[in-house]
Amino acid sequence: MKPRFAIAIHGGAGAILKSQIAPEQEARYRQALAQAVEKGYAILERGGSSLDAVQAVVETLEDDSLFNAGKGAVFNSDGKIELDAAIMDGATLRAGAVAALRHVKNPIRLARAVMEKSEHVLLIGDGAERFAKERGIELVDESYFFTEARWQALQKAKARESLTEKEKHGTVGAVALDQFGNLAAATSTGGMTNKKFGRIGDSPIIGAGTYADNETCAVSATGHGEYFIRAVVAHDIAALMRYKRLSLQEAAEEVVMRKLVKLGGVGGVIAIDRHGNIAMPFNSDGMYRASKVEGGKTFVAIYKDEK
Ligand code: ASP
């Protein structure tokens, strides 16, 4: 039977190898992913919207310093935090995005407000933060985002030491199908360690790192953003479904495992279609991910071979 609702989430992709993660840390990741996906699932189960579910999941992960979004975000080359996020409603194709935020505790909440309470799709920097103030969305001092691990990663990058993938980047995201047949996608990130001041990645670019359309799918991406922008990853997956009639799995694999690989773009996506099918391909060693389909078990995975 076709599930009425389902959700998938990610916490970043990259060269995540079992040999590089301590068992306690791996357990913390798995627990955080399980809790987040179950939170989203519970919202869908009680008849909540896919938009509410993906926003709640992303806020939870933004608040967790394990992940590169909100608290725990990476530093740019000036030693500053600049946060990007986007949300999209597959029922109406409305979207809201924010970029280069320095003080917004939960960027995804502001992205939702841009979608619902402004005439615009993308607000950045000071203008976005002024809008946050107007809407009563929580602003915090920059020190809130500081974590020692991210600071050390920046120092290593500046000394041209090689960083582990986890130190370089990461992102959080969620896609969901609700009981009304509506799809939604949300993505939030600190971007990439040592990025240039003012650099914006794929996450807040609608069609690149985030996309949702009830007629095809909802997608949230993670990986080296410049490549995801150039390959227009999220929209390309939807377009392959719409115009070439590929299945969700085929379309997502075509873009992540072939098109992106050809360009040299490392990363992955989570994607869901209106039948509740989920695809989570990645061309890196690992991707923090989890999913839960109506009536099914909570699936949590990090490495390649986990099915
Ligand atoms: N895609 C993000 C960016 O380029 C980073 C990541 O997902 O790892 O900003």
Coordinates of C-alpha atoms and ligand atoms in Angstrom, one line a residue:
M1 CA 0.0 0.0 0.0
K2 CA 1.1 3.5 -0.8
P3 CA 2.3 5.4 2.3
R4 CA 0.3 8.5 3.1
F5 CA 3.3 10.3 4.6
A6 CA 7.1 10.0 4.8
I7 CA 10.2 12.0 5.6
A8 CA 13.9 11.9 4.9
I9 CA 16.7 14.1 6.4
H10 CA 20.4 14.6 6.0
G11 CA 23.2 16.1 8.1
G12 CA 25.9 16.6 5.5
A13 CA 27.9 14.4 3.1
G14 CA 31.6 14.0 2.5
A15 CA 34.6 11.7 3.1
I16 CA 33.0 10.3 6.2
L17 CA 34.9 7.1 7.0
K18 CA 34.3 4.9 10.0
S19 CA 38.0 5.0 10.7
Q20 CA 37.8 8.7 11.3
I21 CA 34.9 8.8 13.7
A22 CA 35.1 7.7 17.3
P23 CA 32.4 5.2 18.3
E24 CA 30.9 7.6 20.9
Q25 CA 30.7 10.4 18.3
E26 CA 29.1 8.1 15.7
A27 CA 26.5 7.1 18.3
R28 CA 25.8 10.8 19.0
Y29 CA 25.2 11.4 15.3
R30 CA 23.0 8.4 14.9
Q31 CA 20.9 9.5 18.0
A32 CA 20.6 13.1 16.8
L33 CA 19.5 11.9 13.3
A34 CA 17.0 9.4 14.8
Q35 CA 15.5 12.0 17.1
A36 CA 15.2 14.6 14.4
V37 CA 13.5 12.3 11.9
E38 CA 11.1 11.0 14.5
K39 CA 10.2 14.6 15.4
G40 CA 9.3 15.3 11.8
Y41 CA 7.5 12.0 11.5
A42 CA 5.3 12.7 14.5
I43 CA 4.2 16.0 13.0
L44 CA 3.2 14.2 9.8
E45 CA 1.5 11.4 11.7
R46 CA -0.8 13.8 13.5
G47 CA -1.8 15.5 10.3
G48 CA 0.7 18.3 10.3
S49 CA 2.0 19.8 7.0
S50 CA 5.2 18.8 5.2
L51 CA 6.3 22.4 5.6
D52 CA 6.0 22.3 9.3
A53 CA 7.7 18.9 9.5
V54 CA 10.8 19.9 7.4
Q55 CA 11.1 23.2 9.3
A56 CA 10.9 21.5 12.7
V57 CA 13.6 19.0 11.7
V58 CA 15.9 21.6 10.4
E59 CA 15.5 23.8 13.4
T60 CA 16.4 20.8 15.6
L61 CA 19.6 20.2 13.6
E62 CA 20.4 23.9 13.6
D63 CA 20.4 23.9 17.4
D64 CA 22.7 20.9 17.6
S65 CA 26.4 21.9 17.4
L66 CA 27.2 18.5 15.8
F67 CA 26.0 19.8 12.5
N68 CA 27.2 22.7 10.2
A69 CA 24.0 24.8 10.4
G70 CA 22.9 27.3 13.1
K71 CA 25.0 26.6 16.2
G72 CA 28.1 24.7 15.1
A73 CA 28.4 26.4 11.7
V74 CA 31.8 26.7 10.1
F75 CA 33.8 29.9 10.0
N76 CA 34.6 31.9 6.8
S77 CA 38.1 33.2 6.0
D78 CA 37.4 36.3 8.2
G79 CA 36.6 34.1 11.2
K80 CA 32.9 35.0 10.9
I81 CA 29.8 32.9 10.6
E82 CA 27.6 33.4 7.5
L83 CA 24.5 31.2 7.3
D84 CA 22.3 30.2 4.3
A85 CA 18.9 28.5 4.3
A86 CA 15.9 27.8 2.1
I87 CA 12.4 26.3 2.2
M88 CA 10.0 25.4 -0.6
D89 CA 6.4 24.4 -0.7
G90 CA 5.7 21.8 -3.4
A91 CA 1.9 22.5 -3.5
T92 CA 2.3 26.2 -4.6
L93 CA 5.9 26.4 -5.7
R94 CA 6.3 29.2 -3.2
A95 CA 9.8 29.5 -1.8
G96 CA 11.8 31.5 0.8
A97 CA 15.5 31.8 1.2
V98 CA 18.1 33.7 3.2
A99 CA 21.8 34.0 2.9
A100 CA 24.9 35.5 4.6
L101 CA 23.1 35.8 8.0
R102 CA 25.3 36.6 11.0
H103 CA 22.8 36.8 13.9
V104 CA 19.7 34.7 13.1
K105 CA 19.5 31.7 15.5
N106 CA 17.4 29.6 13.2
P107 CA 17.9 30.7 9.6
I108 CA 15.2 28.2 8.4
R109 CA 12.6 30.1 10.4
L110 CA 13.5 33.3 8.6
A111 CA 13.4 31.6 5.2
R112 CA 9.8 30.5 6.0
A113 CA 8.9 34.1 7.0
V114 CA 10.4 35.3 3.7
M115 CA 8.2 32.9 1.9
E116 CA 5.0 33.6 3.8
K117 CA 5.3 37.2 5.0
S118 CA 7.3 39.0 2.2
E119 CA 6.8 39.5 -1.5
H120 CA 10.3 38.1 -2.1
V121 CA 12.1 34.8 -2.4
L122 CA 15.7 35.6 -1.3
L123 CA 16.9 38.1 1.3
I124 CA 20.5 38.4 2.3
G125 CA 22.7 40.0 5.0
D126 CA 21.7 43.1 6.9
G127 CA 18.4 43.4 4.9
A128 CA 17.4 39.8 5.9
E129 CA 18.3 40.5 9.5
R130 CA 16.3 43.7 9.6
F131 CA 13.3 41.7 8.3
A132 CA 14.0 39.1 11.0
K133 CA 13.7 41.9 13.6
E134 CA 10.5 43.1 12.1
R135 CA 9.0 39.6 12.3
G136 CA 10.1 39.0 15.8
I137 CA 12.5 36.2 14.8
E138 CA 15.2 35.6 17.3
L139 CA 18.6 37.2 16.8
V140 CA 21.6 36.2 18.8
D141 CA 25.1 37.5 19.4
E142 CA 27.7 36.1 17.1
S143 CA 29.4 34.3 20.0
Y144 CA 26.3 32.0 20.2
F145 CA 27.5 30.2 17.1
F146 CA 31.1 29.6 18.3
T147 CA 32.4 26.1 18.7
E148 CA 36.0 25.2 19.4
A149 CA 36.0 22.4 16.8
R150 CA 35.0 24.8 13.9
W151 CA 37.5 27.4 15.1
Q152 CA 40.3 24.8 15.0
A153 CA 39.2 23.7 11.6
L154 CA 39.6 27.3 10.3
Q155 CA 43.1 27.6 11.8
K156 CA 44.0 24.3 10.0
A157 CA 42.6 25.6 6.7
K158 CA 44.5 28.8 7.1
A159 CA 47.7 26.9 7.8
R160 CA 46.9 24.9 4.6
E161 CA 46.7 21.7 6.6
S162 CA 44.3 19.2 5.0
L163 CA 40.9 19.1 6.6
T164 CA 38.7 16.1 7.1
E165 CA 35.5 16.4 5.1
K166 CA 33.6 17.0 8.3
E167 CA 35.8 20.0 9.1
K168 CA 35.3 21.4 5.6
H169 CA 31.6 21.6 5.3
G170 CA 28.2 20.0 6.0
T171 CA 24.6 21.0 5.8
V172 CA 21.3 19.9 7.2
G173 CA 18.1 19.3 5.3
A174 CA 14.7 17.6 5.2
V175 CA 12.1 16.6 2.6
A176 CA 8.7 15.3 3.4
L177 CA 5.3 14.1 2.0
D178 CA 2.3 14.9 4.2
Q179 CA -1.2 13.3 4.4
F180 CA -2.6 15.9 2.0
G181 CA -0.2 14.8 -0.7
N182 CA 2.0 17.9 -0.4
L183 CA 5.8 17.9 -0.7
A184 CA 8.2 20.3 1.0
A185 CA 12.0 20.7 1.2
A186 CA 14.2 22.7 3.6
T187 CA 18.0 23.1 3.8
S188 CA 20.2 25.1 6.2
T189 CA 24.0 25.5 6.3
G190 CA 27.0 27.4 7.5
G191 CA 28.6 26.7 4.1
M192 CA 32.3 25.8 3.8
T193 CA 35.2 26.4 6.2
N194 CA 37.4 29.3 5.1
K195 CA 34.9 30.4 2.4
K196 CA 35.4 33.9 1.2
F197 CA 33.4 36.7 2.9
G198 CA 30.1 37.0 1.0
R199 CA 30.2 33.5 -0.6
I200 CA 26.8 32.0 -0.9
G201 CA 26.4 28.3 -1.6
D202 CA 23.8 26.1 -3.2
S203 CA 21.5 25.6 -0.2
P204 CA 19.6 28.9 -0.5
I205 CA 19.6 28.8 -4.3
I206 CA 16.2 27.5 -5.3
G207 CA 16.7 24.7 -7.9
A208 CA 20.3 24.1 -6.9
G209 CA 20.3 22.9 -3.2
T210 CA 16.6 23.1 -2.5
Y211 CA 13.5 22.4 -4.6
A212 CA 9.9 21.0 -4.2
D213 CA 7.1 20.5 -6.6
N214 CA 4.1 18.2 -5.9
E215 CA 4.2 17.0 -9.5
T216 CA 7.6 15.6 -9.2
C217 CA 9.7 15.6 -6.0
A218 CA 11.2 17.5 -3.1
V219 CA 15.0 17.6 -2.9
S220 CA 17.6 18.9 -0.4
A221 CA 21.3 18.7 -1.3
T222 CA 24.6 18.7 0.5
G223 CA 28.1 18.8 -0.9
H224 CA 30.5 21.2 -2.6
G225 CA 28.0 24.0 -3.3
E226 CA 29.7 25.6 -6.3
Y227 CA 29.2 22.4 -8.3
F228 CA 25.6 22.0 -7.1
I229 CA 24.8 25.5 -8.4
R230 CA 26.4 24.8 -11.8
A231 CA 24.6 21.5 -12.2
V232 CA 21.3 23.0 -10.9
V233 CA 21.0 19.7 -9.0
A234 CA 17.6 19.8 -7.3
H235 CA 15.7 21.2 -10.2
D236 CA 17.4 18.9 -12.6
I237 CA 16.2 15.8 -10.7
A238 CA 12.6 17.2 -10.9
A239 CA 13.0 18.0 -14.6
L240 CA 14.2 14.4 -15.4
M241 CA 11.1 13.1 -13.7
R242 CA 8.8 15.5 -15.5
Y243 CA 10.2 15.6 -19.0
K244 CA 12.0 12.2 -19.2
R245 CA 9.5 10.3 -17.0
L246 CA 12.4 8.9 -14.9
S247 CA 11.6 7.5 -11.5
L248 CA 12.8 9.4 -8.4
Q249 CA 15.7 6.9 -7.9
E250 CA 16.7 7.0 -11.6
A251 CA 16.6 10.8 -11.7
A252 CA 18.5 11.4 -8.5
E253 CA 21.2 8.9 -9.5
E254 CA 21.5 10.4 -12.9
V255 CA 22.3 13.8 -11.4
V256 CA 24.3 12.8 -8.3
M257 CA 26.2 9.7 -9.6
R258 CA 26.8 10.8 -13.2
K259 CA 26.3 14.5 -14.0
L260 CA 27.9 15.7 -10.7
V261 CA 30.7 13.2 -10.8
K262 CA 31.6 14.3 -14.4
L263 CA 31.9 17.9 -13.2
G264 CA 33.9 16.8 -10.1
G265 CA 31.2 17.8 -7.6
V266 CA 31.2 15.8 -4.3
G267 CA 28.1 15.3 -2.2
G268 CA 24.6 13.9 -2.3
V269 CA 20.9 14.6 -2.0
I270 CA 17.8 13.4 -0.2
A271 CA 14.7 13.3 -2.3
I272 CA 11.0 12.2 -2.0
D273 CA 8.2 11.9 -4.5
R274 CA 4.4 12.1 -4.0
H275 CA 4.1 8.3 -3.7
G276 CA 6.4 8.4 -0.6
N277 CA 9.4 6.9 -2.5
I278 CA 12.7 8.1 -1.1
A279 CA 16.1 8.3 -2.8
M280 CA 19.3 9.3 -1.0
P281 CA 22.2 8.9 -3.4
F282 CA 25.6 10.3 -2.7
N283 CA 29.0 10.1 -4.5
S284 CA 31.1 10.7 -1.4
D285 CA 32.2 8.1 1.2
G286 CA 29.3 8.9 3.5
M287 CA 26.2 11.0 4.2
Y288 CA 24.5 11.5 7.5
R289 CA 20.9 10.5 6.7
A290 CA 17.7 9.1 8.1
S291 CA 14.2 8.4 6.9
K292 CA 10.9 7.1 8.1
V293 CA 7.9 6.0 6.0
E294 CA 4.4 5.6 7.4
G295 CA 4.2 2.4 9.4
G296 CA 7.9 1.7 8.9
K297 CA 11.0 1.6 11.1
T298 CA 13.3 4.6 11.6
F299 CA 16.3 4.2 9.2
V300 CA 19.5 5.9 10.2
A301 CA 22.8 5.6 8.2
I302 CA 26.1 7.2 7.7
Y303 CA 28.3 5.1 5.5
K304 CA 28.0 3.7 2.0
D305 CA 27.1 0.1 2.5
E306 CA 24.2 0.8 5.0
K307 CA 20.8 -0.1 3.4
Ligands
ASP1 N1 26.3 22.7 0.2 C1 26.9 23.5 1.2 C2 27.5 24.7 0.6 O1 28.2 24.6 -0.3 C3 27.9 22.8 2.0 C4 27.6 21.3 2.3 O2 26.5 20.8 2.1 O3 28.5 20.6 2.8 O4 27.4 25.8 1.2

